[in-house]
Short mmCIF file of C-alpha atoms in Angstrom, two decimals:
data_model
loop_
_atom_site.label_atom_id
_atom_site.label_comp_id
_atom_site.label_asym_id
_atom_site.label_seq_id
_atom_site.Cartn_x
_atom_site.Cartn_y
_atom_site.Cartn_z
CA UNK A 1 -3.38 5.25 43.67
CA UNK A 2 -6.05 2.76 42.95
CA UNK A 3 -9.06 3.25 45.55
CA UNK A 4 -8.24 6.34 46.30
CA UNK A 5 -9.30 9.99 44.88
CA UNK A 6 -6.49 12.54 45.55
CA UNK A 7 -7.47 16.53 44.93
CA UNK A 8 -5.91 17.54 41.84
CA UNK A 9 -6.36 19.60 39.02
CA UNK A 10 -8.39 17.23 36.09
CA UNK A 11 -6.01 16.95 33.44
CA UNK A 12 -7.45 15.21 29.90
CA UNK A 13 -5.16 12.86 27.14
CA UNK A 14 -1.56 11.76 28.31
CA UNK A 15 1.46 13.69 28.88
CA UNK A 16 4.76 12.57 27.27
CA UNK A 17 7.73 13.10 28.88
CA UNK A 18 11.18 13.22 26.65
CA UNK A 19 13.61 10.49 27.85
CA UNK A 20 16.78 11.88 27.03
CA UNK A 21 18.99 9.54 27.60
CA UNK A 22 22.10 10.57 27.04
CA UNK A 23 25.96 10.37 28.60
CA UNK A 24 25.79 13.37 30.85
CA UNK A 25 23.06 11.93 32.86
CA UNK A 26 24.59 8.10 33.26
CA UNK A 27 27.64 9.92 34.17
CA UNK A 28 26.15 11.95 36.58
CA UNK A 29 23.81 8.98 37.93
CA UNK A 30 26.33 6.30 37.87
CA UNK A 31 29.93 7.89 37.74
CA UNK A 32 30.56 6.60 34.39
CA UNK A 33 32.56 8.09 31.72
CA UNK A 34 30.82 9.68 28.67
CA UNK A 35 30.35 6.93 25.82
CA UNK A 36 28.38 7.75 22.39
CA UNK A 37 26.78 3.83 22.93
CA UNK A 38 24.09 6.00 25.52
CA UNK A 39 22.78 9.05 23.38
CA UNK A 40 19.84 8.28 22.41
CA UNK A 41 16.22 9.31 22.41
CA UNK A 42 13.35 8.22 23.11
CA UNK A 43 9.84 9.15 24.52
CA UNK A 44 8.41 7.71 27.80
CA UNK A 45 4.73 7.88 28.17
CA UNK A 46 3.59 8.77 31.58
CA UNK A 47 0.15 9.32 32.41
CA UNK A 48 -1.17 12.96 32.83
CA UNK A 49 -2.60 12.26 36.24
CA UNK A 50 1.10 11.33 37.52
CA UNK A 51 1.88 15.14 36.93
CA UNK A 52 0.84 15.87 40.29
CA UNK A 53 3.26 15.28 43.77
CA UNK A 54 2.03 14.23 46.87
CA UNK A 55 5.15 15.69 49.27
CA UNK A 56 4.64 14.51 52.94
CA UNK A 57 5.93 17.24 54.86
CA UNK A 58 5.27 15.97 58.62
CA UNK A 59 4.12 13.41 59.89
CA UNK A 60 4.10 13.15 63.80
CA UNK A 61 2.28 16.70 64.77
CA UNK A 62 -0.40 17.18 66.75
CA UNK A 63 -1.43 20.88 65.58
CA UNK A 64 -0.37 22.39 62.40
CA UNK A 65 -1.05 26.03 61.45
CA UNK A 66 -1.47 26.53 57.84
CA UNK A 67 -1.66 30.82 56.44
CA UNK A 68 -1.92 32.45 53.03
CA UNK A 69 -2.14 35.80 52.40
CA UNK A 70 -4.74 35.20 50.18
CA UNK A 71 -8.04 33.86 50.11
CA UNK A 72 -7.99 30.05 51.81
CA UNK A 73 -10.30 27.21 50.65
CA UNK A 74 -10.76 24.10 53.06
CA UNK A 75 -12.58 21.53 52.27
CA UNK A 76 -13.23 17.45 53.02
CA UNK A 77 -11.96 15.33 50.38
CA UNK A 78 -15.00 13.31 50.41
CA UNK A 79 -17.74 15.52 49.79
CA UNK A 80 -15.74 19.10 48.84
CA UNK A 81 -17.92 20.90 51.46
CA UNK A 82 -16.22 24.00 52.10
CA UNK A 83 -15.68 24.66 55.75
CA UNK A 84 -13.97 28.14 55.83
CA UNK A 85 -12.78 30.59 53.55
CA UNK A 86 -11.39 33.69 54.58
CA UNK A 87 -8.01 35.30 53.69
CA UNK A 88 -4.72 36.52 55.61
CA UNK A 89 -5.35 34.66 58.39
CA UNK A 90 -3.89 31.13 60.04
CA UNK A 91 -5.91 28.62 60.37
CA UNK A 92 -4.92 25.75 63.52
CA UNK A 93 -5.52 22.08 62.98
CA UNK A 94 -5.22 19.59 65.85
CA UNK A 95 -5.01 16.28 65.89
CA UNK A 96 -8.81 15.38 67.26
CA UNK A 97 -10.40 17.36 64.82
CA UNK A 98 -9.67 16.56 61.80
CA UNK A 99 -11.91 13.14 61.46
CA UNK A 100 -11.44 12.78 57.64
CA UNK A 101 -8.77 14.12 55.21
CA UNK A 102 -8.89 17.45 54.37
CA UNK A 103 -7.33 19.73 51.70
CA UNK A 104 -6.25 23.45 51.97
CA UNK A 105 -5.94 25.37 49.22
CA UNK A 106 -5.27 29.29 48.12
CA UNK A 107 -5.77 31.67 45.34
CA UNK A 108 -2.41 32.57 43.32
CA UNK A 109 -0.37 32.60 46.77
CA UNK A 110 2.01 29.99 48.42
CA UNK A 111 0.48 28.29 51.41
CA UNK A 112 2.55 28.46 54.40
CA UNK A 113 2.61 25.38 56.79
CA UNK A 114 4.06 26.14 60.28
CA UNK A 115 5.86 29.54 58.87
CA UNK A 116 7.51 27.79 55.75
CA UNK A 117 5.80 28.26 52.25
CA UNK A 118 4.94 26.17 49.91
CA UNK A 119 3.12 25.84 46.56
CA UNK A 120 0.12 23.80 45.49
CA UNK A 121 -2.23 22.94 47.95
CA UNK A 122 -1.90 20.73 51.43
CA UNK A 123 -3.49 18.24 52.65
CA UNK A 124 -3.86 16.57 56.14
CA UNK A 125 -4.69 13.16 57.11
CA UNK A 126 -4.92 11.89 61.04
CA UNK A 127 -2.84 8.52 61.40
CA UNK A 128 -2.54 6.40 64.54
CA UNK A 129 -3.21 9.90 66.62
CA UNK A 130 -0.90 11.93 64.58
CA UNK A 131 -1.30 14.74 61.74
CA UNK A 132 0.13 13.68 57.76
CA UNK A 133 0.54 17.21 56.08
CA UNK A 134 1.09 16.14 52.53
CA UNK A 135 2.22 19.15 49.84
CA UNK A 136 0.54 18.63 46.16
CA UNK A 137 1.73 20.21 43.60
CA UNK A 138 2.82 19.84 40.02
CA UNK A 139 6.29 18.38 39.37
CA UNK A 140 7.78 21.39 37.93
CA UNK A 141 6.84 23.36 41.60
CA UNK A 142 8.13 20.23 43.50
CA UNK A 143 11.41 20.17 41.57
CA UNK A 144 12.07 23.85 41.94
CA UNK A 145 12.20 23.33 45.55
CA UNK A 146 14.49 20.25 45.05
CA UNK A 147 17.61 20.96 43.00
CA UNK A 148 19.00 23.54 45.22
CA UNK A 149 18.71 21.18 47.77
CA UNK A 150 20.53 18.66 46.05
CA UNK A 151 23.59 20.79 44.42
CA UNK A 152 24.78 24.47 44.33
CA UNK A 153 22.96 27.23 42.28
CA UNK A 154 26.23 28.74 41.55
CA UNK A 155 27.59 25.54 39.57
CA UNK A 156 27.24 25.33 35.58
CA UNK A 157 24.01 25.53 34.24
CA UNK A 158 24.41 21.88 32.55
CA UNK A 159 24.96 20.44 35.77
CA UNK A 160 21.81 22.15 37.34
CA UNK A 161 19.62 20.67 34.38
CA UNK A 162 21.36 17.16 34.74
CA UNK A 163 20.31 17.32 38.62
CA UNK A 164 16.73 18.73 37.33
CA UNK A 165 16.72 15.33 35.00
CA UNK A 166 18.07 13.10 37.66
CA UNK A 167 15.59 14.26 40.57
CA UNK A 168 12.67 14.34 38.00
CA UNK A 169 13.32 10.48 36.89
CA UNK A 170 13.62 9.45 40.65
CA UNK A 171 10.22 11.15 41.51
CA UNK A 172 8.17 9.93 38.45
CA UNK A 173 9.61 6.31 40.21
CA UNK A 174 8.28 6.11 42.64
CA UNK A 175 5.27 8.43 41.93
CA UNK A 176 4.13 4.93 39.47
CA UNK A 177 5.92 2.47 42.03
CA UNK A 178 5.05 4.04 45.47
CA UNK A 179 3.28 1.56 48.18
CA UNK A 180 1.78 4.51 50.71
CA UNK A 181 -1.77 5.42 49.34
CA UNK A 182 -1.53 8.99 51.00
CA UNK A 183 2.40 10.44 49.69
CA UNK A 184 4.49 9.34 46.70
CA UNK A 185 7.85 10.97 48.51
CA UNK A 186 9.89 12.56 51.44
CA UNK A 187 10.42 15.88 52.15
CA UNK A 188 13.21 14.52 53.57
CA UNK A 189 16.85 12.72 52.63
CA UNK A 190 14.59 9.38 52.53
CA UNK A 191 13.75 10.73 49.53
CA UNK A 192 15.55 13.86 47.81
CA UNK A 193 15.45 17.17 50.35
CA UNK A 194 12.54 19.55 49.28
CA UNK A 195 12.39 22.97 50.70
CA UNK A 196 9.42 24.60 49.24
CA UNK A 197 9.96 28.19 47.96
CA UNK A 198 12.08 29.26 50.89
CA UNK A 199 15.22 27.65 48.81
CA UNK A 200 13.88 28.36 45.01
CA UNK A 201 16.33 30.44 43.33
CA UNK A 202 16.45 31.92 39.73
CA UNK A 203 19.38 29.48 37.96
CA UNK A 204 17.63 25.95 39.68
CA UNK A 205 13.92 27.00 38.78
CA UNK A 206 15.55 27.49 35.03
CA UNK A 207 17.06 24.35 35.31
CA UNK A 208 13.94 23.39 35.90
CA UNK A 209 11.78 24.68 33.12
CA UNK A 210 14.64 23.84 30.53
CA UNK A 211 14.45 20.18 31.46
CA UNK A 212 10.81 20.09 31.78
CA UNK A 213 9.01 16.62 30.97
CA UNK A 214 12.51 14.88 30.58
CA UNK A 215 13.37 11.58 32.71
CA UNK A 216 16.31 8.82 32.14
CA UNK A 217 14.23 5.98 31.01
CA UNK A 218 15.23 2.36 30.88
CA UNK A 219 12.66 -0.26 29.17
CA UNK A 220 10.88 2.59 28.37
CA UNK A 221 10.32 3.62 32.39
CA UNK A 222 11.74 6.21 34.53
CA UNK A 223 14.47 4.53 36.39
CA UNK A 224 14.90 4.63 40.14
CA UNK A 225 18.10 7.60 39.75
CA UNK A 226 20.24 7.24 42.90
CA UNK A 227 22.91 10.13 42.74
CA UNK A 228 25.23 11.39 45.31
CA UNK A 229 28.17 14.01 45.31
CA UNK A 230 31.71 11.78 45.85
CA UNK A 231 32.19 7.95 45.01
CA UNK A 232 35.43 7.93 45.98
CA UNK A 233 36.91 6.31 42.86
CA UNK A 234 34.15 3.54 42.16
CA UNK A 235 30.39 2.90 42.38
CA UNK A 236 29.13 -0.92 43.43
CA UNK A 237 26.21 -2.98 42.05
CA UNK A 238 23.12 -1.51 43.27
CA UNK A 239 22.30 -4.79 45.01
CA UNK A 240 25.46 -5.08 47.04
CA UNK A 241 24.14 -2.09 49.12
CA UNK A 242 20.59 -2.40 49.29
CA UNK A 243 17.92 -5.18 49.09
CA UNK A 244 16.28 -5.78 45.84
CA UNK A 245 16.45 -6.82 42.42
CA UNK A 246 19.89 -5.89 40.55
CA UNK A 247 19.13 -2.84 37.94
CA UNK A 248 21.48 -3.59 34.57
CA UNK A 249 21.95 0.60 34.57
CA UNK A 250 23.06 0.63 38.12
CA UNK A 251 25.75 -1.73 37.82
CA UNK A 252 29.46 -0.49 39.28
CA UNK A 253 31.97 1.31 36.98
CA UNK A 254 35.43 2.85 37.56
CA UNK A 255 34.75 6.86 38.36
CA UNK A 256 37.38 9.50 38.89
CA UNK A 257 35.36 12.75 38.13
CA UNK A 258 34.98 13.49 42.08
CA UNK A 259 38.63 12.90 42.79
CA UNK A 260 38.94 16.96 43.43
CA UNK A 261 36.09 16.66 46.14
CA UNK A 262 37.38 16.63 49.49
CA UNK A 263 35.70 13.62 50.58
CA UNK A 264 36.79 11.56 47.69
CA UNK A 265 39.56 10.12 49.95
CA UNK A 266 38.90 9.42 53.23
CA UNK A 267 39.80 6.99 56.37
CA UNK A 268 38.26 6.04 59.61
CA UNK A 269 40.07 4.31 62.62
CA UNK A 270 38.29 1.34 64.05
CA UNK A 271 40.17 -0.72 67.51
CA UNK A 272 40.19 -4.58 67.52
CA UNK A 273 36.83 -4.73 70.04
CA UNK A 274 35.18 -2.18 67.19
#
């Protein structure tokens, strides 16, 4: 974000991600049938500094314990004075003392924040008398800990790399279209569910690498990829359901490739007051 200097890793040149746009993924993304007019390619550049995730992870503590096993590093953000460094122990943050962001990091070990792990490094922020702990960490990490999340390890391995795809375009959106200067996403469903390495698992993190640097582009952008599991027999113009400008690639199509889901039919009883 402009005005702002996050910790990352310096990273030289521009990175190019591979926007393979191709049927599987519309289908996937909007419920449309595969058509040969959508398989293309094309290459999307995206600058090397948007390689990096800012994850908020809470956001309404008022003491957050952060442990590695390993050596710990923490350290302003504003001057990189390190204030401890020690190893296999937890360290407690409250509320009142932290006075200006500050960023945790560890050697080659996953930092855990209130017993869950998670890669990269974390940072804290105090806002209007609350703790922001914000997970960075490279989109590869961040996605490994989102596609199980988001659909089965057990399906087909083509369907795990079109999720990988999908969730990759949605976070490089709003990663170069995000309006808080301290997170880019959710851990949350506001966003796409991220579990950190508790949920990682062998077939997603392949997915994963496989995929790696491809996005759905449109215009030559990542495009804001909405997915969901059932449609129930049609999708609607983005702009009938939320606020905003209408996308042309998120227009509504005719879908019956959830029909065997058991919510693709479904019916809810409402009385006359109701």
């Amino acid at each position: 974000m402009p005005g702002r200097e996050t910790h990352r890793p310096r990273a030289n040149g521009r990175a190019v991600a591979s926007a393979a746009v191709c049927a599987l993924f519309f289908a996937f993304l909007a419920g449309c049938a595969p058509s040969r007019e959508f398989m293309l390619k094309k290459s999307t550049e995206i600058g090397a500094d948007k390689n990096y995730v800012r994850v908020l992870l809470l956001n309404t503590a008022e003491r957050v314990a952060v442990a590695s096993p390993a050596r710990m590093k923490i350290s302003g953000l504003s001057d990189r004075r390190v204030h401890y460094d020690g190893k296999g122990r937890s360290v407690f943050f409250y509320t009142e003392k932290v006075k200006e962001p500050v960023v945790v990091e560890s050697w080659n070990s996953p930092l855990s924040v209130n017993g869950a792990p998670y890669r990269g490094a974390i940072e804290l922020h105090s806002r209007m008398g609350r703790l922001l702990v914000v997970n960075v960490l490279t989109m590869d990490e961040y996605l490994s800990g989102v596609v199980p999340c988001e659909i089965s390890s057990g399906w087909n391995i083509e369907a795990l790399r079109a999720q990988a795809v999908a969730a990759r375009s949605y976070a490089y959106y709003h990663i170069m279209n995000g309006t808080d200067a301290l997170f880019d996403l959710n851990a949350t469903n506001r966003s796409q569910v991220y579990g950190g390495v508790k949920v990682e698992t062998e077939r997603t993190s392949k997915a994963v690498r496989d995929t790696s640097g491809q996005v759905v582009s449109y215009n030559n952008k990542p495009i804001l990829a909405f997915f969901h599991s059932t449609c129930g027999g049609s999708t609607i113009d983005n702009n009938k359901v939320w606020s905003g400008e209408a996308r042309e690639y998120l227009r509504g199509v005719r879908c019956e490739y959830c029909s065997q889901s058991p919510h693709f039919a479904w019916e809810e009883m409402l009385t006359l007051y109701e």
